[in-house]
PDB file of C-alpha atoms in Angstrom:
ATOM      1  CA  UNK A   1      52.378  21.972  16.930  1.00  0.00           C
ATOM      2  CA  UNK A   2      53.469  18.955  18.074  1.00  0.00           C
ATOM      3  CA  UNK A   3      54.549  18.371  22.055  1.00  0.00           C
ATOM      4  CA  UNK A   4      55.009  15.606  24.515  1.00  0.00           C
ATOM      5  CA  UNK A   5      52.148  15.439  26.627  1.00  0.00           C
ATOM      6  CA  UNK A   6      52.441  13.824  29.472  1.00  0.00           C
ATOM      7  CA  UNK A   7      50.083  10.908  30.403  1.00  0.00           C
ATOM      8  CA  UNK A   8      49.125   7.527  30.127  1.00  0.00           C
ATOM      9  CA  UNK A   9      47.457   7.085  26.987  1.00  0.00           C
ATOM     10  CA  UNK A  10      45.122  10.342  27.777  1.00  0.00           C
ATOM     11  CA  UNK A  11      45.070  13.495  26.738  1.00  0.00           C
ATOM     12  CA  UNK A  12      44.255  15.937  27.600  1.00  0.00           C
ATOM     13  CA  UNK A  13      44.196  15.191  31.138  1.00  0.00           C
ATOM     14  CA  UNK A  14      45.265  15.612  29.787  1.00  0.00           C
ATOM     15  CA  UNK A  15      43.845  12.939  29.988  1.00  0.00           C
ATOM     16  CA  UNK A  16      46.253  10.930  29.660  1.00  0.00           C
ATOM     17  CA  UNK A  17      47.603   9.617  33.496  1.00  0.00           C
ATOM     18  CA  UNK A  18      50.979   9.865  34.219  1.00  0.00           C
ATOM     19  CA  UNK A  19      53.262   7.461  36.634  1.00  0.00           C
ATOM     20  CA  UNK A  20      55.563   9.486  38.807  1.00  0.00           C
ATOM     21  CA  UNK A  21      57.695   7.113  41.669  1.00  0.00           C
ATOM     22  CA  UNK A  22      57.451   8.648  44.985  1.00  0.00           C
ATOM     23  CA  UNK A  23      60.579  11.202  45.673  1.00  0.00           C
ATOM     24  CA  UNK A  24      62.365  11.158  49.129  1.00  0.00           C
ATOM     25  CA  UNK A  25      60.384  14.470  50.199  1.00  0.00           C
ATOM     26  CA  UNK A  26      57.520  12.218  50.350  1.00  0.00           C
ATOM     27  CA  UNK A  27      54.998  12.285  53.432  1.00  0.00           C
ATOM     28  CA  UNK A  28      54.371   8.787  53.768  1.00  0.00           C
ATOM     29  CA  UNK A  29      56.871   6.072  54.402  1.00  0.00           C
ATOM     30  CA  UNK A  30      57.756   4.413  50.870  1.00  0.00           C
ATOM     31  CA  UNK A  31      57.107   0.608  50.446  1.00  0.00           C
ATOM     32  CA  UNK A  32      58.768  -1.144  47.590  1.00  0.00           C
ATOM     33  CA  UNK A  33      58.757  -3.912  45.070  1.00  0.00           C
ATOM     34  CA  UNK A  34      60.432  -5.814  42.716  1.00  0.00           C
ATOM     35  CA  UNK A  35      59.330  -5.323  39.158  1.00  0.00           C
ATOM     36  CA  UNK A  36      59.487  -7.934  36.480  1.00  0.00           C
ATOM     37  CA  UNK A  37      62.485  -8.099  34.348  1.00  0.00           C
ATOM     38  CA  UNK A  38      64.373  -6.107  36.290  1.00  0.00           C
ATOM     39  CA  UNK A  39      66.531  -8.555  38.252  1.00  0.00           C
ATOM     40  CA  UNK A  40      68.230  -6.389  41.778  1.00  0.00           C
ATOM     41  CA  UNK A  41      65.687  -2.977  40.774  1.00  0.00           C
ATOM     42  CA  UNK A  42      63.833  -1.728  42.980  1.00  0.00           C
ATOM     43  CA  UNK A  43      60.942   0.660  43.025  1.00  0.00           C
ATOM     44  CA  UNK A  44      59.333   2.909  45.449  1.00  0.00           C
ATOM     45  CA  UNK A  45      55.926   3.258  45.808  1.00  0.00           C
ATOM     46  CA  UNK A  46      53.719   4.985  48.725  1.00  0.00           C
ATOM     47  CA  UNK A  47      51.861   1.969  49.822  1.00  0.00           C
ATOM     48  CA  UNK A  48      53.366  -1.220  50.158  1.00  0.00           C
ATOM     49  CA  UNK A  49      52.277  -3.200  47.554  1.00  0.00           C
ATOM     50  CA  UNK A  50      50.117  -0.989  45.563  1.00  0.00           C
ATOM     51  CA  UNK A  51      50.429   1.439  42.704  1.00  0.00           C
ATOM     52  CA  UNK A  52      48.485   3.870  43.486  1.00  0.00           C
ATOM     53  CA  UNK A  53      46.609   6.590  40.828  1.00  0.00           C
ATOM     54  CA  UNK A  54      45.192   9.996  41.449  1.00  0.00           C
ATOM     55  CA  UNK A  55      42.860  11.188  38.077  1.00  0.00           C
ATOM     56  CA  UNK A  56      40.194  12.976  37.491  1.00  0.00           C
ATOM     57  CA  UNK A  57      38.261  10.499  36.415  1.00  0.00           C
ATOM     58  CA  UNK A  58      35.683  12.589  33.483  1.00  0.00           C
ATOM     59  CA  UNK A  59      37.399  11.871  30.750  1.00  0.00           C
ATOM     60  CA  UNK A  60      35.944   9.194  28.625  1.00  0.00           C
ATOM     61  CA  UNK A  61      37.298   7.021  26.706  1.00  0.00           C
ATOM     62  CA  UNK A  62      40.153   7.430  28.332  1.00  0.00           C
ATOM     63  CA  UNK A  63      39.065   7.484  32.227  1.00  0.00           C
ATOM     64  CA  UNK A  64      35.841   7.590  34.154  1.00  0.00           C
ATOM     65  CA  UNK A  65      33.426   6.961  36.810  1.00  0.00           C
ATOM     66  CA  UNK A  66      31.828   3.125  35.965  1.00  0.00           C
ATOM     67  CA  UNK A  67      28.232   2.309  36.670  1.00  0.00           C
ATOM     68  CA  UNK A  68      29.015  -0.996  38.346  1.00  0.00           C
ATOM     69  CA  UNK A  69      31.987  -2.382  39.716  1.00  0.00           C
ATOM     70  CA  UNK A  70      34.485  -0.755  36.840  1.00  0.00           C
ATOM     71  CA  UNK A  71      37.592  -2.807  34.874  1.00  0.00           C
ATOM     72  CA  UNK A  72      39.013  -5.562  37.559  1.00  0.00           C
ATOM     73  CA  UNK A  73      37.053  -4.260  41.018  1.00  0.00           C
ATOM     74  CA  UNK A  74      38.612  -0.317  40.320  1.00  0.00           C
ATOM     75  CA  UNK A  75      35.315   1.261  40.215  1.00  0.00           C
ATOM     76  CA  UNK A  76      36.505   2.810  37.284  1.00  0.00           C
ATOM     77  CA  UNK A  77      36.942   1.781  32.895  1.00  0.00           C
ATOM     78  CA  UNK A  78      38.455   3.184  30.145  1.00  0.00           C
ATOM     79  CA  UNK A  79      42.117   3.417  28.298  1.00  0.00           C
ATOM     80  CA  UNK A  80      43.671   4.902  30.972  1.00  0.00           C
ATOM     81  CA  UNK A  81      42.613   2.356  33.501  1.00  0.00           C
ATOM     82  CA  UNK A  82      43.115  -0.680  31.471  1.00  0.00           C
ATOM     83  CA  UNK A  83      46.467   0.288  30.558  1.00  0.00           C
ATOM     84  CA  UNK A  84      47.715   1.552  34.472  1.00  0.00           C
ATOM     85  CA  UNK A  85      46.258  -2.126  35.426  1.00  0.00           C
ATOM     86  CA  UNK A  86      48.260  -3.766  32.887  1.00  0.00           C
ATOM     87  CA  UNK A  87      50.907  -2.035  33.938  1.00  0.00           C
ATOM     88  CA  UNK A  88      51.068  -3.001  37.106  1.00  0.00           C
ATOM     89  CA  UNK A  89      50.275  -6.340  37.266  1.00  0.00           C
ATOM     90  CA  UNK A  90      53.463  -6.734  34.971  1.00  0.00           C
ATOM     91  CA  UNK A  91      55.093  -5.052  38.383  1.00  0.00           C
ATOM     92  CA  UNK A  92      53.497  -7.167  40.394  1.00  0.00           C
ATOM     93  CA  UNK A  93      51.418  -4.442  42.021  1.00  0.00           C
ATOM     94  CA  UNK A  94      47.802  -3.819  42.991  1.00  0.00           C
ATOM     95  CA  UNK A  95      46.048  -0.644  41.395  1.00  0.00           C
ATOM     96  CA  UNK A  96      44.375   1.297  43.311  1.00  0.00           C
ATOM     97  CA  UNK A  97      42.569   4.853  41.651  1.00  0.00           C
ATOM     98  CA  UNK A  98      41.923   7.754  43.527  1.00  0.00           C
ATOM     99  CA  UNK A  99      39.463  10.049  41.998  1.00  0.00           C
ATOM    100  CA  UNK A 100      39.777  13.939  42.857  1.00  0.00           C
ATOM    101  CA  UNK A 101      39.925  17.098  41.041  1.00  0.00           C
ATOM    102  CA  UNK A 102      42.595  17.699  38.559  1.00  0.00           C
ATOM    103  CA  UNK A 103      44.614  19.691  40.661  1.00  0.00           C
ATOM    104  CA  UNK A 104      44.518  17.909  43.580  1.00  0.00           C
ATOM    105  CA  UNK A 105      45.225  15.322  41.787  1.00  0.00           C
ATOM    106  CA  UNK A 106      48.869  17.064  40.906  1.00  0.00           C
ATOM    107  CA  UNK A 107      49.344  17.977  44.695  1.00  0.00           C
ATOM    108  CA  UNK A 108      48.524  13.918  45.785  1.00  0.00           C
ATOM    109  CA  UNK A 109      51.988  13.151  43.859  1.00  0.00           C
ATOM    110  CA  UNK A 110      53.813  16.309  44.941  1.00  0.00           C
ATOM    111  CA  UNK A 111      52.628  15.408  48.698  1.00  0.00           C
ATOM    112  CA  UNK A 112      54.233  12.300  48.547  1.00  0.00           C
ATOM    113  CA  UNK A 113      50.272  10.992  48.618  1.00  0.00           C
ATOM    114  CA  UNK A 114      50.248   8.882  44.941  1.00  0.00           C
ATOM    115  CA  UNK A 115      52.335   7.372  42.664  1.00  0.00           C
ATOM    116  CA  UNK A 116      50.357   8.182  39.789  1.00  0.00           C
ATOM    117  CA  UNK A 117      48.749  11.418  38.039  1.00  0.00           C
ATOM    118  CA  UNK A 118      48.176  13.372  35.100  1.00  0.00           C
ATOM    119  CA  UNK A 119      49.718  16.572  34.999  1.00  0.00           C
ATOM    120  CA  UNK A 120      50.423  19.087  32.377  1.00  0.00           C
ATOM    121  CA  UNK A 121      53.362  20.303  30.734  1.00  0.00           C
ATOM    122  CA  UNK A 122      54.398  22.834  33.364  1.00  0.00           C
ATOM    123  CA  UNK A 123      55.967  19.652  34.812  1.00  0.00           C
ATOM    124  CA  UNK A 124      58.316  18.968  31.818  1.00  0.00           C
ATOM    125  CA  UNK A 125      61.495  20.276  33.644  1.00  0.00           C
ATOM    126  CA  UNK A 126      61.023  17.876  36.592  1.00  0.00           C
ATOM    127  CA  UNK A 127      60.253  14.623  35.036  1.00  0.00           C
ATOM    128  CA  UNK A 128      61.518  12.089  33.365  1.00  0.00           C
ATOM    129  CA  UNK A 129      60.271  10.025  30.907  1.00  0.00           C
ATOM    130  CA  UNK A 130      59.464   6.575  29.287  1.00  0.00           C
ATOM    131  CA  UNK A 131      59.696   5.679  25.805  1.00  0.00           C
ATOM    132  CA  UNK A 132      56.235   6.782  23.763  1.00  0.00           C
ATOM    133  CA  UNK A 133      53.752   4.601  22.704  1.00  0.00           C
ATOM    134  CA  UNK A 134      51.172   6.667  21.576  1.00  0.00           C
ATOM    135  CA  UNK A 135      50.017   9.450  19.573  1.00  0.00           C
ATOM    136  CA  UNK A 136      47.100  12.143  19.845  1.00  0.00           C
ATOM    137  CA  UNK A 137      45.486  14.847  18.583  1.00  0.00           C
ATOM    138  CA  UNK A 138      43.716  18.065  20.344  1.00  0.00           C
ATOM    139  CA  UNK A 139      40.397  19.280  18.614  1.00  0.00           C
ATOM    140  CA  UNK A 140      38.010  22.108  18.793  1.00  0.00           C
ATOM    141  CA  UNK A 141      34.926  21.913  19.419  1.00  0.00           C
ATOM    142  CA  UNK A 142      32.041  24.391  18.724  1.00  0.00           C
ATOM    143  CA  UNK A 143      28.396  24.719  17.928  1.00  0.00           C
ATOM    144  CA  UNK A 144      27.250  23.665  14.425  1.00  0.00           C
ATOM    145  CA  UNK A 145      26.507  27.557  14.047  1.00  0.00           C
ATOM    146  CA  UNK A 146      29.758  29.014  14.919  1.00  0.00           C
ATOM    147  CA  UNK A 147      31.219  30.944  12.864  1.00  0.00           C
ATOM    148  CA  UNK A 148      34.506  29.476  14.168  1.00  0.00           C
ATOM    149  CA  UNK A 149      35.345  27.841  10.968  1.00  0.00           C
ATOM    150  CA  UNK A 150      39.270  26.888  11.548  1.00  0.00           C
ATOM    151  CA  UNK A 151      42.038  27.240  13.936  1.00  0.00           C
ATOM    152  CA  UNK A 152      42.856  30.815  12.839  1.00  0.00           C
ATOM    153  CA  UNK A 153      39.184  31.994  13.318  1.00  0.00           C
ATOM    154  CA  UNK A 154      40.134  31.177  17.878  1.00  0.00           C
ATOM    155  CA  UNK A 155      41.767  34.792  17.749  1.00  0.00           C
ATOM    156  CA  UNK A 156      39.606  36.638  19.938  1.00  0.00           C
ATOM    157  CA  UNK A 157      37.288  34.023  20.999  1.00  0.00           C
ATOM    158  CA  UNK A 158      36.448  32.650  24.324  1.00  0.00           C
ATOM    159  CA  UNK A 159      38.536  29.210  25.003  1.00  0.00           C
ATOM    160  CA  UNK A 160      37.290  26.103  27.278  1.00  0.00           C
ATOM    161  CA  UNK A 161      39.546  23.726  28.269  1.00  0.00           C
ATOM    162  CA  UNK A 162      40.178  21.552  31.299  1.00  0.00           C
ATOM    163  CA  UNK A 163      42.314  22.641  33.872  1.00  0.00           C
ATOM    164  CA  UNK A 164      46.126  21.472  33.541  1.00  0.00           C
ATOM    165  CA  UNK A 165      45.893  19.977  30.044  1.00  0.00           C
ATOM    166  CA  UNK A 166      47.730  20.156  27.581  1.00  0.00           C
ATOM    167  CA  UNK A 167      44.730  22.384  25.541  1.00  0.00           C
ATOM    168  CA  UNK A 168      44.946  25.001  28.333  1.00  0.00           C
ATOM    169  CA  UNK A 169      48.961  25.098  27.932  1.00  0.00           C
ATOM    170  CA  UNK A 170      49.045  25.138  24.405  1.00  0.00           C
ATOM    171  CA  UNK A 171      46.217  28.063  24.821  1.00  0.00           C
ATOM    172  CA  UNK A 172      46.860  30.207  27.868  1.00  0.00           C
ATOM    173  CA  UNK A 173      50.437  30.457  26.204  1.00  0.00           C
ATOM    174  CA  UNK A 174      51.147  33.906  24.765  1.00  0.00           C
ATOM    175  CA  UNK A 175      51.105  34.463  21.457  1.00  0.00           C
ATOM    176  CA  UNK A 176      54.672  34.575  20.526  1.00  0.00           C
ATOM    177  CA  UNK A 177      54.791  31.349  21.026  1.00  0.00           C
ATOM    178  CA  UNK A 178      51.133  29.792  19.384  1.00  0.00           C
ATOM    179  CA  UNK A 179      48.902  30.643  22.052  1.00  0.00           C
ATOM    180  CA  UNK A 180      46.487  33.447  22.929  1.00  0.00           C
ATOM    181  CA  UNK A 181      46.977  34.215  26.386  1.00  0.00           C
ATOM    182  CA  UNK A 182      45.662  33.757  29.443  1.00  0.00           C
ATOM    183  CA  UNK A 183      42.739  36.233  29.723  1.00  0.00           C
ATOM    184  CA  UNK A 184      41.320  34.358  26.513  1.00  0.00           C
ATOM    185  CA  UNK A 185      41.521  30.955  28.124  1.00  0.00           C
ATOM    186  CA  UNK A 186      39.042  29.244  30.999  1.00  0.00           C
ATOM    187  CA  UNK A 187      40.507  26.415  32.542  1.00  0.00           C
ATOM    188  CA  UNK A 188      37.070  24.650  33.899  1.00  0.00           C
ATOM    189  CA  UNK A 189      38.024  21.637  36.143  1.00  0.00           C
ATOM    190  CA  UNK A 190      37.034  18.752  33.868  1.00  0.00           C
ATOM    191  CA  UNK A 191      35.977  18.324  30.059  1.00  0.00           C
ATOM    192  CA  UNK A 192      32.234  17.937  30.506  1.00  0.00           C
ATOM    193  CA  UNK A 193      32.370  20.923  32.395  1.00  0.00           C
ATOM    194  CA  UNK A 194      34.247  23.077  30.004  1.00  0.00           C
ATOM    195  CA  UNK A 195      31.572  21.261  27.299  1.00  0.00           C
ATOM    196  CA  UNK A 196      28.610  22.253  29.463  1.00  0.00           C
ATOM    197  CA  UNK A 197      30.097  26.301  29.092  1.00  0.00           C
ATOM    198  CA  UNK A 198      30.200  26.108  25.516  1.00  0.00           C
ATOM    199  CA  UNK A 199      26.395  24.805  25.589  1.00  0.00           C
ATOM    200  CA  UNK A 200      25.426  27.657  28.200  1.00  0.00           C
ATOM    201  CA  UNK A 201      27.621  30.239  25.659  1.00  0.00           C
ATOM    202  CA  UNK A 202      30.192  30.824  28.951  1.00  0.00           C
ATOM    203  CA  UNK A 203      32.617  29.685  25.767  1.00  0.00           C
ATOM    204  CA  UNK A 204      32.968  30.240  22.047  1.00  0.00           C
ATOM    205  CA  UNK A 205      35.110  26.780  21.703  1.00  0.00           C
ATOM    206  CA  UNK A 206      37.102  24.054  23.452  1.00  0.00           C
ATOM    207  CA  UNK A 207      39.816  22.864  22.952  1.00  0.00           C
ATOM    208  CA  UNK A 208      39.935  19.060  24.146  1.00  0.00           C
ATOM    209  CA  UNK A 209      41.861  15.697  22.451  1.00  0.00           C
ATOM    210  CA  UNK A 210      39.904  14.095  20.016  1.00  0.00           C
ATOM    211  CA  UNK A 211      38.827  10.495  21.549  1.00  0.00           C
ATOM    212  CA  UNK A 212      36.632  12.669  24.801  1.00  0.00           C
ATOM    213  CA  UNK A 213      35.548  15.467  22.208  1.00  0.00           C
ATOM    214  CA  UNK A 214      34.175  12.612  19.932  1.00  0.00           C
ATOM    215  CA  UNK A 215      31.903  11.479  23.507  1.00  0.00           C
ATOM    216  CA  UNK A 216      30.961  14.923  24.431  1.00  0.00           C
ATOM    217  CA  UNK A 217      29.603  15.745  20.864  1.00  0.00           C
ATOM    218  CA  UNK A 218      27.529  12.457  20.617  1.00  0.00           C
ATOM    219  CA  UNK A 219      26.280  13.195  23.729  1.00  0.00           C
ATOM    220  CA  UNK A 220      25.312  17.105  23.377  1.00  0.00           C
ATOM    221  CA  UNK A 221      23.487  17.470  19.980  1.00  0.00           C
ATOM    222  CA  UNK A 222      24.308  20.917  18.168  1.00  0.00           C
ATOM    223  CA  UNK A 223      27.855  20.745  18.838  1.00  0.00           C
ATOM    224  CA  UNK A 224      30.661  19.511  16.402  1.00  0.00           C
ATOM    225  CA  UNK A 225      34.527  18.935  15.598  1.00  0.00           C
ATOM    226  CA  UNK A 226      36.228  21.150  13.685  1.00  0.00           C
ATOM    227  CA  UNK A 227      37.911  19.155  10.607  1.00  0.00           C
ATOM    228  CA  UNK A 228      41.402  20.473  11.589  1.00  0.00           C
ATOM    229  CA  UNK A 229      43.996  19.506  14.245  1.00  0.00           C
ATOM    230  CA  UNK A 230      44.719  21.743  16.925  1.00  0.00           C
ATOM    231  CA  UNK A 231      47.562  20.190  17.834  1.00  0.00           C
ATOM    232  CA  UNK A 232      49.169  16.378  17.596  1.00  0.00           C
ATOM    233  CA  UNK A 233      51.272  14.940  20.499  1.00  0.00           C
ATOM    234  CA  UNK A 234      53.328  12.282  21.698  1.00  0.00           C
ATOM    235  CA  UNK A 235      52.211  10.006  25.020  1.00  0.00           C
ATOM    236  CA  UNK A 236      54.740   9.050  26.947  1.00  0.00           C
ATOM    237  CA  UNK A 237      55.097   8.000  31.150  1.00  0.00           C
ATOM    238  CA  UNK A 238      56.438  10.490  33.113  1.00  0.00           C
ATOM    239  CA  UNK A 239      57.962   9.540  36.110  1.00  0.00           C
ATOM    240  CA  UNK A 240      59.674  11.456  39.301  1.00  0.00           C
ATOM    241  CA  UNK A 241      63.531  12.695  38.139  1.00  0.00           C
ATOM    242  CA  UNK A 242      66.428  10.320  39.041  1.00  0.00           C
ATOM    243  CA  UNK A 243      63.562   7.425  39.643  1.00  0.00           C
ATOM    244  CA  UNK A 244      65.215   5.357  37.121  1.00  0.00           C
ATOM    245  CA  UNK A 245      64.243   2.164  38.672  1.00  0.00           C
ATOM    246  CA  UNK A 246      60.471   3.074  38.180  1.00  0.00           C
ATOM    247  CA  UNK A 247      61.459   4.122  34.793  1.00  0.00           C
ATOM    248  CA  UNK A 248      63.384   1.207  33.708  1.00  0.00           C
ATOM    249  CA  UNK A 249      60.546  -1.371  34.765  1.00  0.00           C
ATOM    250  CA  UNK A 250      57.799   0.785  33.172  1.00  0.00           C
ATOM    251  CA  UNK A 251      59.668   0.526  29.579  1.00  0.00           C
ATOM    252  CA  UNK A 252      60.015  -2.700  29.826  1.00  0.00           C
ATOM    253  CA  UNK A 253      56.222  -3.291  30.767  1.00  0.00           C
ATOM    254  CA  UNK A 254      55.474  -1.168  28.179  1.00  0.00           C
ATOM    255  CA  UNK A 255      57.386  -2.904  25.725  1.00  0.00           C
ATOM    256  CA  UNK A 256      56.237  -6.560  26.350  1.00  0.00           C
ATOM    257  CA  UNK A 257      52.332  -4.487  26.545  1.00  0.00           C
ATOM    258  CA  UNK A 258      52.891  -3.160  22.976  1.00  0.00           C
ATOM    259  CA  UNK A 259      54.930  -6.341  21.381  1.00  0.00           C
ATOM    260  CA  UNK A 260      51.743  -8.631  22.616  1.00  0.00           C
ATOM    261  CA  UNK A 261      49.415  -6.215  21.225  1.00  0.00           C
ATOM    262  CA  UNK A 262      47.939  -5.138  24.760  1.00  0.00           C
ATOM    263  CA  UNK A 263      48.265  -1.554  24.493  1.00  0.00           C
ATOM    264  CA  UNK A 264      46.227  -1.715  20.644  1.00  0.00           C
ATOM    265  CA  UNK A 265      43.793  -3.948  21.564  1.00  0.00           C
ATOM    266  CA  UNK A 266      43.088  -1.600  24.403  1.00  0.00           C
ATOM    267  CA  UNK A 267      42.727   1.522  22.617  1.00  0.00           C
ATOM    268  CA  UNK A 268      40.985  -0.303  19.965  1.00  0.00           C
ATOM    269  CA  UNK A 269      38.283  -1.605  22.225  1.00  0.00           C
ATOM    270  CA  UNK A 270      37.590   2.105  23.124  1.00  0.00           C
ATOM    271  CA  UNK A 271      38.459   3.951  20.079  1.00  0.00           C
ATOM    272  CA  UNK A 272      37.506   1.979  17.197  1.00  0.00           C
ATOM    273  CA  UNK A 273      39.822   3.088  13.958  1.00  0.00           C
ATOM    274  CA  UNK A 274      37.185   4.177  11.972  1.00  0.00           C
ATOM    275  CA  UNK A 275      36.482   6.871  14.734  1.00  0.00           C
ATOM    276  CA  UNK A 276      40.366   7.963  14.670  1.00  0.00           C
TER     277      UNK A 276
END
């Protein structure tokens, strides 16, 4: 299986964050700015000045909740954050994160109320998108007693996911098409959540990409991967449909972040390759 989720760098949440350019059915009054190396562009963004991210912010490594002051003054570390900061200080923009629950995090950008959120793949048809940069995978996790021994042993089982990712699509779908359908599928509103169910036995499994499944089951002895994909997928930027401006600066940021070796050196400070 092998789909384009869409986020920044996250899975599953997918994580993964995804940039989406305010539309003109926006609530708020759009500011804009000029990105680098894109001489007579210009984007739109809610808040003059600022690029501005709605997440649910429980999904380590990829974005979460720091004990002090987080990456830069955000409150907030991990691949996710790093990269979005990158990002747009090559746009000459201020970051700013907004921490909610995963869906209203995808109402903040439909309300014209961010510029920035992960969303899941329901949202294919009305984005557009950058040029990939990454690549995950989606695991399953389960107690070291299951008898849940490979993907083909999920038939029948209870499934934890997070709400909106790309595990709960790939899931919830029906089984024509892959999935096992929706009454075999709990969408719990963040990973540690959906963890905590499987540790309570709410949940047989979850399904979950690999870098947060590798926290949760350090952190929550008894549990382990399964030694199979689920499913692999492309990362990519989504952005608002006809916002070419936005989309144009963002693959240019990301290419100058990837030919400098930013985007690497970021996931390698929180994924080290040995843990891949």
């Amino acid at each position: 299986m092998n789909k384009k989720f869409l986020a920044l760098l996250s899975a599953g949440a997918l994580t993964a964050t995804l940039l989406a350019g305010c539309g003109s059915g926006g609530n708020t009054d759009p500011s804009t700015a000029e990105p680098s190396g894109e001489e007579g562009a210009t984007l739109t963004t809610i808040e003059s000045g600022k690029l501005i991210m709605s997440t649910n912010a429980q999904f380590p490594p990829y974005e979460l909740v720091s004990d002090g002051e987080g990456y830069e003054g955000t409150g907030y570390e991990g691949i996710d954050v790093e990269i979005a900061y990158a990002l747009a200080q090559k746009l000459g923009l201020e970051l700013v994160i907004d921490d909610m629950d995963f869906d209203g995090a995808l109402l903040a950008v439909q309300n014209g109320k961010s510029d920035m959120v992960t969303v899941n793949e329901e949202r294919l048809v009305n984005m557009d998108f950058t040029d990939s940069y990454a690549n995950g995978v989606q695991v399953v996790i389960v107690p070291e007693d299951s008898d849940i021994q490979t993907i083909e042993d999920l038939e029948g089982k209870k499934i934890g996911t997070q709400r909106g990712t790309t595990g709960y699509i790939y899931c919830s779908d029906t089984p024509e098409n892959g999935g096992y359908g929706e009454d075999a599928v709990t969408g719990y509103e963040d990973g540690a959540t959906a963890v905590q169910a499987l540790m309570n036995g709410q949940a047989d499994c979850v399904v979950i990409d690999n870098a947060p499944a590798q926290e949760y089951v350090k952190a929550n002895p008894g549990l382990k991967i399964l030694d199979t994909e689920f499913a692999n997928e492309d990362y990519a930027i989504g952005v608002a449909k006809g916002n070419t401006a936005l989309q144009d600066a963002l693959n240019t940021a990301l290419a100058e972040l990837q030919a400098d070796g930013t985007i690497q050196s970021i996931i390698d400070k929180y994924i080290p390759a040995e843990a891949e």
